[in-house]
C-alpha positions as a printed NumPy array, in Angstrom:
array([[ -1.371,  18.383,  -3.498],
       [  1.797,  18.971,  -5.522],
       [  3.947,  20.359,  -2.688],
       [  2.712,  17.788,  -0.201],
       [  3.776,  14.92 ,  -2.468],
       [  7.47 ,  15.827,  -2.26 ],
       [  8.239,  13.159,   0.363],
       [  8.71 ,  10.764,  -2.548],
       [ 11.325,  13.05 ,  -4.106],
       [ 13.197,  13.407,  -0.818],
       [ 13.366,   9.624,  -0.427],
       [ 14.648,   9.074,  -3.952],
       [ 17.258,  11.857,  -3.646],
       [ 18.607,  10.606,  -0.315],
       [ 18.617,   6.967,  -1.472],
       [ 20.64 ,   7.91 ,  -4.56 ],
       [ 23.419,   9.301,  -2.332],
       [ 23.935,   6.177,  -0.188],
       [ 24.842,   2.536,  -0.674],
       [ 24.565,   1.876,   3.035],
       [ 21.076,   1.37 ,   4.512],
       [ 21.999,   2.845,   7.939],
       [ 23.524,   5.977,   6.39 ],
       [ 20.581,   6.439,   4.067],
       [ 17.979,   6.036,   6.791],
       [ 19.823,   8.347,   9.184],
       [ 19.925,  11.124,   6.615],
       [ 16.378,  10.406,   5.481],
       [ 14.949,  10.709,   8.99 ],
       [ 16.299,  14.236,   9.318],
       [ 15.346,  15.232,   5.784],
       [ 11.764,  13.987,   6.089],
       [ 11.387,  15.528,   9.512],
       [ 12.455,  18.923,   8.15 ],
       [ 10.218,  18.499,   5.117],
       [  7.049,  17.329,   6.846],
       [  7.19 ,  19.629,   9.843],
       [  7.496,  22.869,   7.913],
       [  4.79 ,  25.263,   9.15 ],
       [  3.094,  25.305,   5.725],
       [  2.839,  21.516,   5.694],
       [  1.456,  21.389,   9.219],
       [ -1.15 ,  23.988,   8.254],
       [ -2.023,  21.968,   5.148],
       [ -2.561,  18.849,   7.258],
       [ -4.925,  20.817,   9.496],
       [ -6.944,  21.882,   6.456],
       [ -6.976,  18.348,   5.064],
       [ -8.229,  16.961,   8.368],
       [-10.993,  19.571,   8.5  ],
       [-12.111,  19.075,   4.912],
       [-11.895,  15.279,   5.147],
       [-14.678,  15.246,   7.714],
       [-17.207,  16.217,   5.042],
       [-15.462,  15.083,   1.854],
       [-14.358,  11.459,   1.799],
       [-13.326,  11.625,  -1.866],
       [-11.024,  14.565,  -1.124],
       [ -9.464,  12.645,   1.767],
       [ -8.852,   9.59 ,  -0.401],
       [ -7.359,  11.638,  -3.25 ],
       [ -5.063,  13.486,  -0.884],
       [ -3.905,  10.277,   0.788],
       [ -3.388,   8.504,  -2.555],
       [ -1.287,  11.357,  -3.965],
       [  0.807,  12.037,  -0.874],
       [  1.167,   9.408,   1.842],
       [  0.829,   6.418,  -0.465],
       [  3.488,   7.75 ,  -2.855],
       [  5.849,   8.497,   0.014],
       [  5.377,   5.053,   1.56 ],
       [  5.75 ,   3.319,  -1.826],
       [  8.986,   5.177,  -2.566],
       [ 10.471,   4.027,   0.745],
       [  9.13 ,   0.512,   0.289],
       [ 10.866,   0.401,  -3.115],
       [ 14.176,   1.234,  -1.399],
       [ 13.688,  -1.592,   1.111],
       [ 12.797,  -3.963,  -1.751],
       [ 15.988,  -2.979,  -3.595],
       [ 18.02 ,  -3.727,  -0.48 ],
       [ 16.278,  -7.064,   0.023],
       [ 16.874,  -7.969,  -3.631],
       [ 20.56 ,  -7.096,  -3.151],
       [ 20.768,  -9.526,  -0.231],
       [ 20.558,  -7.08 ,   2.672],
       [ 19.153,  -8.981,   5.657],
       [ 16.218,  -7.223,   7.317],
       [ 14.014,  -8.213,  10.233],
       [ 10.736,  -7.617,   8.45 ],
       [  9.111,  -7.252,   5.052],
       [  9.761,  -4.01 ,   3.113],
       [  6.158,  -2.798,   3.35 ],
       [  6.128,  -3.124,   7.144],
       [  9.539,  -1.514,   7.572],
       [  8.534,   1.446,   5.394],
       [  5.321,   1.954,   7.39 ],
       [  7.145,   1.852,  10.723],
       [  9.956,   4.16 ,   9.612],
       [  7.574,   6.778,   8.236],
       [  5.467,   6.512,  11.391],
       [  8.443,   7.811,  13.384],
       [  8.076,  11.147,  11.574],
       [  4.418,  11.301,  10.589],
       [  3.322,  10.909,  14.202],
       [  5.012,  14.224,  15.021],
       [  3.366,  15.892,  12.028],
       [ -0.057,  14.693,  13.151],
       [  0.567,  15.657,  16.782],
       [  1.684,  19.125,  15.755],
       [ -1.276,  19.589,  13.409],
       [ -3.808,  18.547,  16.021],
       [ -2.244,  20.172,  19.085],
       [ -1.077,  23.427,  17.458],
       [  2.352,  22.929,  18.945],
       [  1.319,  22.158,  22.537],
       [  3.763,  19.262,  22.54 ],
       [  7.376,  20.241,  21.987],
       [  8.861,  18.895,  18.799],
       [ 11.65 ,  16.417,  19.335],
       [ 15.147,  17.676,  18.653],
       [ 17.832,  16.158,  16.47 ],
       [ 19.052,  13.957,  19.337],
       [ 15.61 ,  12.389,  19.833],
       [ 15.193,  11.828,  16.091],
       [ 18.605,  10.125,  16.039],
       [ 17.595,   7.928,  18.996],
       [ 14.394,   6.89 ,  17.217],
       [ 16.299,   6.144,  14.035],
       [ 18.89 ,   4.022,  15.854],
       [ 16.106,   2.117,  17.603],
       [ 14.476,   1.467,  14.223],
       [ 17.784,   0.344,  12.69 ],
       [ 18.349,  -2.16 ,  15.511],
       [ 14.806,  -3.494,  15.316],
       [ 14.945,  -3.767,  11.53 ],
       [ 18.276,  -5.583,  11.681],
       [ 19.961,  -2.765,   9.762],
       [ 22.27 ,  -1.296,  12.397],
       [ 25.969,  -0.803,  11.711],
       [ 27.022,  -3.686,  13.954],
       [ 25.23 ,  -6.169,  11.705],
       [ 26.279,  -4.495,   8.471],
       [ 29.96 ,  -3.987,   9.325],
       [ 30.966,  -5.811,  12.523],
       [ 33.739,  -3.87 ,  14.207],
       [ 33.744,  -1.015,  11.701],
       [ 32.115,   2.383,  11.551],
       [ 29.795,   2.836,   8.615],
       [ 30.645,   5.371,   5.917],
       [ 28.278,   6.873,   3.345],
       [ 28.701,   6.128,  -0.345]])
């Protein structure tokens, strides 16, 4: 489980580099995508799915030590932004679930289909991220009207 839990570390590392929510989330989308769609991680998800059929306790332990930690780390970032007065169009727990779903869905599709569906490229990931930023009320236009956003 140790390697699979590293989504939390990626989130904390990327968040530490940015003051700007849009910049942080743009970088994070790419970083998590690279992290979660590594062939070893996809293979691990396949094994977890197979073992979870017969071992509910294993499934719960795996979920509690991986996905829940990753989601909580991202939720904590959204909470920090909310506490700092950043306006968002949704509660931190919902925004973290939706954002992670943009990436986890590809991991699950790849694990189940064995790569039948083509993985989205960087352009598609950027489009998804921009759509999320607009929906969450975190796009550059709202943060800095008339100005391009720059990372911290």
